PDB file of C-alpha atoms in Angstrom:
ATOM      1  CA  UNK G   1       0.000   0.000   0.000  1.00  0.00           C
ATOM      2  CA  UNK G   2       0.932   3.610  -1.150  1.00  0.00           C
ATOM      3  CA  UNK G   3       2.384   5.427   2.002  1.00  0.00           C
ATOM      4  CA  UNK G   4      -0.520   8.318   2.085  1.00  0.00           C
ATOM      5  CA  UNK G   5      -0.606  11.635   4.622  1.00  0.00           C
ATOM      6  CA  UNK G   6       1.850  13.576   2.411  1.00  0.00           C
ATOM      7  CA  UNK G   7      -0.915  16.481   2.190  1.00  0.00           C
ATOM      8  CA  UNK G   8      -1.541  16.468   6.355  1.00  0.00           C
ATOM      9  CA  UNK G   9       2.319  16.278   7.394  1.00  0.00           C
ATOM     10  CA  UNK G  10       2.287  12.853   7.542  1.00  0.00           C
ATOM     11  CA  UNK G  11       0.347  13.253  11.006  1.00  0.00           C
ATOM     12  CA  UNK G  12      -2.722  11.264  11.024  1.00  0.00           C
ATOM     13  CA  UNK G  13      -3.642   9.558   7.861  1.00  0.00           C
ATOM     14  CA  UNK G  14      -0.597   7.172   7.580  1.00  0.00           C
ATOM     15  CA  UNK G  15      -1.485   5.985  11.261  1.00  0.00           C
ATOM     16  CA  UNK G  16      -4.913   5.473  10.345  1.00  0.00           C
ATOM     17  CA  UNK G  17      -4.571   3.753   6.735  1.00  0.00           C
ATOM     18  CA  UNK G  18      -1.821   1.982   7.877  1.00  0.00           C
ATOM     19  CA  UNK G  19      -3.105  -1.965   7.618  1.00  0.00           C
ATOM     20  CA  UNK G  20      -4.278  -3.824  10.460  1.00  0.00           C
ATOM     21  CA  UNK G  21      -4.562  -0.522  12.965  1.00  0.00           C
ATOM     22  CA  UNK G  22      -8.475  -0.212  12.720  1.00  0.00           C
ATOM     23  CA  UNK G  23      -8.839  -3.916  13.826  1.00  0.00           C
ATOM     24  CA  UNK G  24      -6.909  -3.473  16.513  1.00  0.00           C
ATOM     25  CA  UNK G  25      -8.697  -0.719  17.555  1.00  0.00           C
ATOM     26  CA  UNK G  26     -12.201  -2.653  17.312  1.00  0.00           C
ATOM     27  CA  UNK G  27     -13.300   0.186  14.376  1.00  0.00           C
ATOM     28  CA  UNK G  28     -14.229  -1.428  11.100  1.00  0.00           C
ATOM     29  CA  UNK G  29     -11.064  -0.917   8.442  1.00  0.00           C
ATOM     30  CA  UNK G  30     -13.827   0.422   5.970  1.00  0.00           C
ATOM     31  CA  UNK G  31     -15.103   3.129   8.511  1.00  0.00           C
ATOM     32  CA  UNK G  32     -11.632   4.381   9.075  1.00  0.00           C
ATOM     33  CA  UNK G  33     -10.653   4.506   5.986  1.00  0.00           C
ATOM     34  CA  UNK G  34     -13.817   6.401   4.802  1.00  0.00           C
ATOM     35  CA  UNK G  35     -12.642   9.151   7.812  1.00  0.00           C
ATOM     36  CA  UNK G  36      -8.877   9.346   6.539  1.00  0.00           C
ATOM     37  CA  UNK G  37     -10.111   9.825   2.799  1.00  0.00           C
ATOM     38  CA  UNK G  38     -12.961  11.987   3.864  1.00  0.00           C
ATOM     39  CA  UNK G  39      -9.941  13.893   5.751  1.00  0.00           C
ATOM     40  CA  UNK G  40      -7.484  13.825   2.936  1.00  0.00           C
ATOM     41  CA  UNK G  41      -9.792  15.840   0.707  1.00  0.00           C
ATOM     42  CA  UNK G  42     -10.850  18.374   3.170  1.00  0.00           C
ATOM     43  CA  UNK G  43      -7.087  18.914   4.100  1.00  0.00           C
ATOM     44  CA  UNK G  44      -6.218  18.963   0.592  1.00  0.00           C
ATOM     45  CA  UNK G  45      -9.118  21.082  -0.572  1.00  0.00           C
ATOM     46  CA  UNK G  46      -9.168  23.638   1.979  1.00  0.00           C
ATOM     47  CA  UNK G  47      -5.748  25.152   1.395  1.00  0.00           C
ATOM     48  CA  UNK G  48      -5.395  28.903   1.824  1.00  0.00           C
ATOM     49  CA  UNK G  49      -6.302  30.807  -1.524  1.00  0.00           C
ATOM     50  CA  UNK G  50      -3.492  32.371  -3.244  1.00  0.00           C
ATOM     51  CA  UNK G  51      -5.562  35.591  -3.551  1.00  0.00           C
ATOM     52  CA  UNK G  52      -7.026  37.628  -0.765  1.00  0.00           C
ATOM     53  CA  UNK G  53     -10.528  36.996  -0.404  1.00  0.00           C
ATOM     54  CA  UNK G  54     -13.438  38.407  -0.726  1.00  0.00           C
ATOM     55  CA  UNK G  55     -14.651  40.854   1.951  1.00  0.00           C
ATOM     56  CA  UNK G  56     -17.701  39.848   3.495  1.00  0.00           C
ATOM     57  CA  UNK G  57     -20.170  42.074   1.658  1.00  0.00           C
ATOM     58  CA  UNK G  58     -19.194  39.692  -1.334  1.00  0.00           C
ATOM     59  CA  UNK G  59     -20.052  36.144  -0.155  1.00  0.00           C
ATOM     60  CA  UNK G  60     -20.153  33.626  -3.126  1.00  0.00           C
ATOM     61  CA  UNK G  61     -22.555  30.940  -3.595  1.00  0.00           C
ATOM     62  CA  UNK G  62     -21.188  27.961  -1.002  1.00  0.00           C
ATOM     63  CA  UNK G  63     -21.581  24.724  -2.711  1.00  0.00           C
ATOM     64  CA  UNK G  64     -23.673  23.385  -0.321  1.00  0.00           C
ATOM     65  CA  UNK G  65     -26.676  25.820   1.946  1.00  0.00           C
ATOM     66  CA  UNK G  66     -23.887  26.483   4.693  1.00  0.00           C
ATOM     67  CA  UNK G  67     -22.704  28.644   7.404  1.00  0.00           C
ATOM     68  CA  UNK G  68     -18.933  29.787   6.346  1.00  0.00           C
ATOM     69  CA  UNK G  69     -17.102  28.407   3.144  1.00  0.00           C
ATOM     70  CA  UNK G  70     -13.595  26.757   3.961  1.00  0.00           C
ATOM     71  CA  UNK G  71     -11.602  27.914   3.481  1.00  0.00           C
ATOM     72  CA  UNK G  72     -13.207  31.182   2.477  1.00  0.00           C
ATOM     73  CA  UNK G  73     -16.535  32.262   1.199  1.00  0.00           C
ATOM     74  CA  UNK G  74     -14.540  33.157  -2.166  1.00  0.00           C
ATOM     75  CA  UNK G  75     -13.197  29.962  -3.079  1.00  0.00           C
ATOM     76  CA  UNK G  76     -15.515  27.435  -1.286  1.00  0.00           C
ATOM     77  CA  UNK G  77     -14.156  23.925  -1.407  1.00  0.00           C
ATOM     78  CA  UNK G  78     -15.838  22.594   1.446  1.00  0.00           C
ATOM     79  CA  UNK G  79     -18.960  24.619   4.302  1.00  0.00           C
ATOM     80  CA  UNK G  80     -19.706  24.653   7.420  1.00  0.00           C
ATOM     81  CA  UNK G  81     -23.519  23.390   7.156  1.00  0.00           C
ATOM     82  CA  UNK G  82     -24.368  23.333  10.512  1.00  0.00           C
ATOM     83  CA  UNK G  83     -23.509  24.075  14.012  1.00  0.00           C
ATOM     84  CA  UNK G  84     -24.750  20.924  16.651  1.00  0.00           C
ATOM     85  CA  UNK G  85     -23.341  22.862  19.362  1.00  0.00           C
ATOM     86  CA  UNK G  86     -20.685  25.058  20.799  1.00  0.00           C
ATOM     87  CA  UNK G  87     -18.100  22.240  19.689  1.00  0.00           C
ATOM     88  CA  UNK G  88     -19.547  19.922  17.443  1.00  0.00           C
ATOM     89  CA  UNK G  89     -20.030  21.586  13.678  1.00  0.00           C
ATOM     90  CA  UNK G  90     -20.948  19.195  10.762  1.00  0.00           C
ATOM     91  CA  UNK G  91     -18.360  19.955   7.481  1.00  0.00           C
ATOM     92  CA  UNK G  92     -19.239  19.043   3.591  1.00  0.00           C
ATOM     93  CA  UNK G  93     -17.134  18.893   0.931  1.00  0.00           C
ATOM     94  CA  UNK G  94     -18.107  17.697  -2.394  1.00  0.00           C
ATOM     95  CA  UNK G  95     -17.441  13.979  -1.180  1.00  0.00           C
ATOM     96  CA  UNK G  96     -19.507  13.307   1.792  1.00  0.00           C
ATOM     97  CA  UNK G  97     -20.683  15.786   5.161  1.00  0.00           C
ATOM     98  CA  UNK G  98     -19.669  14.104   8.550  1.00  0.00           C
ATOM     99  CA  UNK G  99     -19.924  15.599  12.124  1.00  0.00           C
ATOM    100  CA  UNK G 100     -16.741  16.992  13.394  1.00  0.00           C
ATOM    101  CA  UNK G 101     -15.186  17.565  17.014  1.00  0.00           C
ATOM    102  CA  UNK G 102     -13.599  20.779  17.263  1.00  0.00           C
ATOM    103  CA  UNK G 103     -10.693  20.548  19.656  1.00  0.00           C
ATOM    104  CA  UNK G 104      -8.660  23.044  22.426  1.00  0.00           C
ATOM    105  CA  UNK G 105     -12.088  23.850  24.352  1.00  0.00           C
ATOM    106  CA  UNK G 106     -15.325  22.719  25.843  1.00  0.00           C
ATOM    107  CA  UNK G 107     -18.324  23.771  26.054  1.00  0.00           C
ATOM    108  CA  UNK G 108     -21.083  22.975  28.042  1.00  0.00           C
ATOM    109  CA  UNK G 109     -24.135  20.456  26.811  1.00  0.00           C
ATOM    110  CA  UNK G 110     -27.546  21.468  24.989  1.00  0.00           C
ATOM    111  CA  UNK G 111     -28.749  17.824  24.423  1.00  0.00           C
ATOM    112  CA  UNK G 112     -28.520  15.976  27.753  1.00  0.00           C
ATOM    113  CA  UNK G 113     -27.556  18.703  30.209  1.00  0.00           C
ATOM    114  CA  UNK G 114     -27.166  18.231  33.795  1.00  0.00           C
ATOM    115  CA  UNK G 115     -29.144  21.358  34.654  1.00  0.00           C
ATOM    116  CA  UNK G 116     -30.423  24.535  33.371  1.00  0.00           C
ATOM    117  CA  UNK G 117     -27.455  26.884  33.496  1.00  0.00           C
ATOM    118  CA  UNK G 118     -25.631  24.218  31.648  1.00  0.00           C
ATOM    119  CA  UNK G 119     -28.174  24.399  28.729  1.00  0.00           C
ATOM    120  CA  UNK G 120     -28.518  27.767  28.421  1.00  0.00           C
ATOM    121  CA  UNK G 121     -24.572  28.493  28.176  1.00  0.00           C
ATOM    122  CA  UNK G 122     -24.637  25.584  25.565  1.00  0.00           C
ATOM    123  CA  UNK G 123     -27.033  27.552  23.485  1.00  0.00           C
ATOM    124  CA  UNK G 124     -25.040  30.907  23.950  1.00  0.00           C
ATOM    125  CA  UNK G 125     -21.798  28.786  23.355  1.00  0.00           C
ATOM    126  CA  UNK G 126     -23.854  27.724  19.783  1.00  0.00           C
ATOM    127  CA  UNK G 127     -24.749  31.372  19.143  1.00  0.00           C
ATOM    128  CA  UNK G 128     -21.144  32.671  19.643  1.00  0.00           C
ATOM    129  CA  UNK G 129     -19.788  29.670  17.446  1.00  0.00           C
ATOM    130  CA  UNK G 130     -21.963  30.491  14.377  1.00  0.00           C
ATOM    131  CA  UNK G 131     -21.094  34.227  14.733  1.00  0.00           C
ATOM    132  CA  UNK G 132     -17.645  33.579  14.263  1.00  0.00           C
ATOM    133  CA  UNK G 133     -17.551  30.897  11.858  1.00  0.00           C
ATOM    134  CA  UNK G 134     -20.202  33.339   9.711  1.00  0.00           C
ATOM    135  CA  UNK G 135     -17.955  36.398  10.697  1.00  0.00           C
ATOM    136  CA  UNK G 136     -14.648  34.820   9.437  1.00  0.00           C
ATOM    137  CA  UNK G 137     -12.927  35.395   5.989  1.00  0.00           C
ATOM    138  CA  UNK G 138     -10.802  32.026   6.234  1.00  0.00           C
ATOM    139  CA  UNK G 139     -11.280  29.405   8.279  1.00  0.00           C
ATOM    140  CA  UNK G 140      -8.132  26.777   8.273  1.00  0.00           C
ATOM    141  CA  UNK G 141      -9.091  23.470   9.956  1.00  0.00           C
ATOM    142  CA  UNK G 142      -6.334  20.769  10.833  1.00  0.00           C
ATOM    143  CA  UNK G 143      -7.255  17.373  11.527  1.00  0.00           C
ATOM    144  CA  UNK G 144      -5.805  16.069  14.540  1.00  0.00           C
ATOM    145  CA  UNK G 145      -7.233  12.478  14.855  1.00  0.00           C
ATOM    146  CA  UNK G 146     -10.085  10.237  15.675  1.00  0.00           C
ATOM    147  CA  UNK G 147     -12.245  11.003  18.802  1.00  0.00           C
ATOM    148  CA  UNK G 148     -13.894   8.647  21.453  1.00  0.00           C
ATOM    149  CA  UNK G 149     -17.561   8.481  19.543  1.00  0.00           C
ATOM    150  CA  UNK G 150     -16.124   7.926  15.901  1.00  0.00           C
ATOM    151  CA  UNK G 151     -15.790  12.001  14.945  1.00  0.00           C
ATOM    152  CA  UNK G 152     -12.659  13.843  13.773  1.00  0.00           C
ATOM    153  CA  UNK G 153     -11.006  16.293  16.087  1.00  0.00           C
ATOM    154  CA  UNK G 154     -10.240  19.303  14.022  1.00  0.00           C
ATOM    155  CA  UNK G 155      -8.316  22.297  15.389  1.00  0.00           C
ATOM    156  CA  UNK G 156      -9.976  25.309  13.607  1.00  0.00           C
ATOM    157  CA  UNK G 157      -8.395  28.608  13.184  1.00  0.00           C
ATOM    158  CA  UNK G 158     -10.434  31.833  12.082  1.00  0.00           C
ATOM    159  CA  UNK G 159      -8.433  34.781   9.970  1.00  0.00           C
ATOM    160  CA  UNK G 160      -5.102  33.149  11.773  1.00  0.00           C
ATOM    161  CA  UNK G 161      -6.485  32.706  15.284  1.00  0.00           C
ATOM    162  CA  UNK G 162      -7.186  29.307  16.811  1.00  0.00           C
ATOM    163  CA  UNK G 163     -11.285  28.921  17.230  1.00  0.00           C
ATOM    164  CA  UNK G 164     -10.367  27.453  21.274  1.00  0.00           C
ATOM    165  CA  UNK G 165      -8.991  31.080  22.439  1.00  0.00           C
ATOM    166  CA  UNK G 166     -11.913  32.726  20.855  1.00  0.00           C
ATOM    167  CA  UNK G 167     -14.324  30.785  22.357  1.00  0.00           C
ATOM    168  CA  UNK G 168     -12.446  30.572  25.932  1.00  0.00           C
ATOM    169  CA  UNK G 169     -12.289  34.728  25.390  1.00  0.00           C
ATOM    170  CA  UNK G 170     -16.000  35.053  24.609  1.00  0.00           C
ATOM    171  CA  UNK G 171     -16.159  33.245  28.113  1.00  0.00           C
ATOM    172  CA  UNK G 172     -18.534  30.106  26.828  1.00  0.00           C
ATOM    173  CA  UNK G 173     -15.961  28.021  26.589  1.00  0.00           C
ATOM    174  CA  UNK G 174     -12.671  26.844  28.641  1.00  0.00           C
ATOM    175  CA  UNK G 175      -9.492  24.948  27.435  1.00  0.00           C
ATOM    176  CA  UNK G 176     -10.505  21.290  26.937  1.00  0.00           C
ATOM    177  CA  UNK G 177      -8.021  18.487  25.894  1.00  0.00           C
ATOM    178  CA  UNK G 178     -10.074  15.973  26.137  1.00  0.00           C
ATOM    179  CA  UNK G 179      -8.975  14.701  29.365  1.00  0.00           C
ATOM    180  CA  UNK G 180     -11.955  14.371  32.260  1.00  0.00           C
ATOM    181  CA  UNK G 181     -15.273  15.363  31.660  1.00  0.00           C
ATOM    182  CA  UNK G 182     -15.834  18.749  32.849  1.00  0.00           C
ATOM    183  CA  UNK G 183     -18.746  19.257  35.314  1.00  0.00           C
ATOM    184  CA  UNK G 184     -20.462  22.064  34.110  1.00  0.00           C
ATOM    185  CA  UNK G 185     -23.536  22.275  36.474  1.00  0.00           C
ATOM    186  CA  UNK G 186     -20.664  22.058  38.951  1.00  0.00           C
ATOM    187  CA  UNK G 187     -18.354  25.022  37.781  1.00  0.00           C
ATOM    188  CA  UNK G 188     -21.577  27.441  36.550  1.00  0.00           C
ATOM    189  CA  UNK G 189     -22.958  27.030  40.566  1.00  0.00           C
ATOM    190  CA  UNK G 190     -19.010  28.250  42.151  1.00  0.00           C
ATOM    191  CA  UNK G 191     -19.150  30.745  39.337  1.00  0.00           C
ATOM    192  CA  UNK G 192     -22.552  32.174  40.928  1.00  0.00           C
ATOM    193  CA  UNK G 193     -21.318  32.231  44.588  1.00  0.00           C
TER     194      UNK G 193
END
């Protein structure tokens, strides 16, 4: 087999297309590879555009009904089409649309939360996510791996800074690296006192 990850650094994809690794790993080989080609064309496809982009008055047609063109409105190759929550967004490209795990920060949940506060900073968390992905000129996403539920952790940067310290700034979010679970109810009720 063809040694591939030449367009990602050789970070992920050669781990994950290497033979054997998804068995061992109790993920089908097909699913995996499906992720690392579905990764390989959004890396390769979402390279910065050699000419300055559009400004934001002049938003081109996105080639799918989306949020933010990647890796700029002007020369969509791939959209943000949705935002699940403050750190879930699902990506197309012209090859497929898949859920992805944005990485560097947490924020809290808005399907199964463990109280109210939690909720309702999920759904600001959403609101401040879609106004900077919509906001940004060009959005440069690096995939950094598989995550615990099947999704790819991608490390997103708007107009050259990383997503995380936006969203840890806009204070609905705080650095995450996917250790421990972070109890939100928890932290929003020592916040309040």
């Amino acid at each position: 087999m063809r040694r591939a990850g030449a367009r990602d650094g050789g970070r992920v994809l050669p781990a994950l297309l290497r033979r054997g690794t998804a068995r061992k790993r109790g993920v089908d080989e097909p699913g995996v590879r499906r992720f690392a080609w579905l990764a390989l064309v959004a890396l390769a496809a979402c390279g910065v555009p050699a000419a300055d982009p559009a400004p934001p008055t002049e938003r081109a047609a996105l080639p799918f009904a989306g949020i933010a063109g990647i890796p700029s409105d002007a020369d969509p190759r791939c959209a943000v089409i949705r935002v699940v929550d403050g750190d879930t967004v699902e990506i197309a490209c012209r090859s497929g649309a898949q859920n992805v795990r944005l990485v560097g920060f947490d924020t809290p949940e808005t399907f199964r939360p463990g109280c109210p506060e939690e909720r309702a900073l999920g759904l600001r968390a959403k609101e401040v996510l879609t106004s900077q992905l919509r906001a940004a000129r060009i959005i440069a996403p690096e995939v950094r791996g598989e995550g615990r539920y099947g999704r790819p952790l991608v490390a997103l940067t708007l107009d050259g800074r990383p997503l995380a310290r936006s969203m840890v700034a806009a204070g609905v979010a705080v650095p995450y690296d996917g250790g421990r679970r972070i109890d939100w109810c928890d932290r929003l009720r020592r916040r309040a006192t």
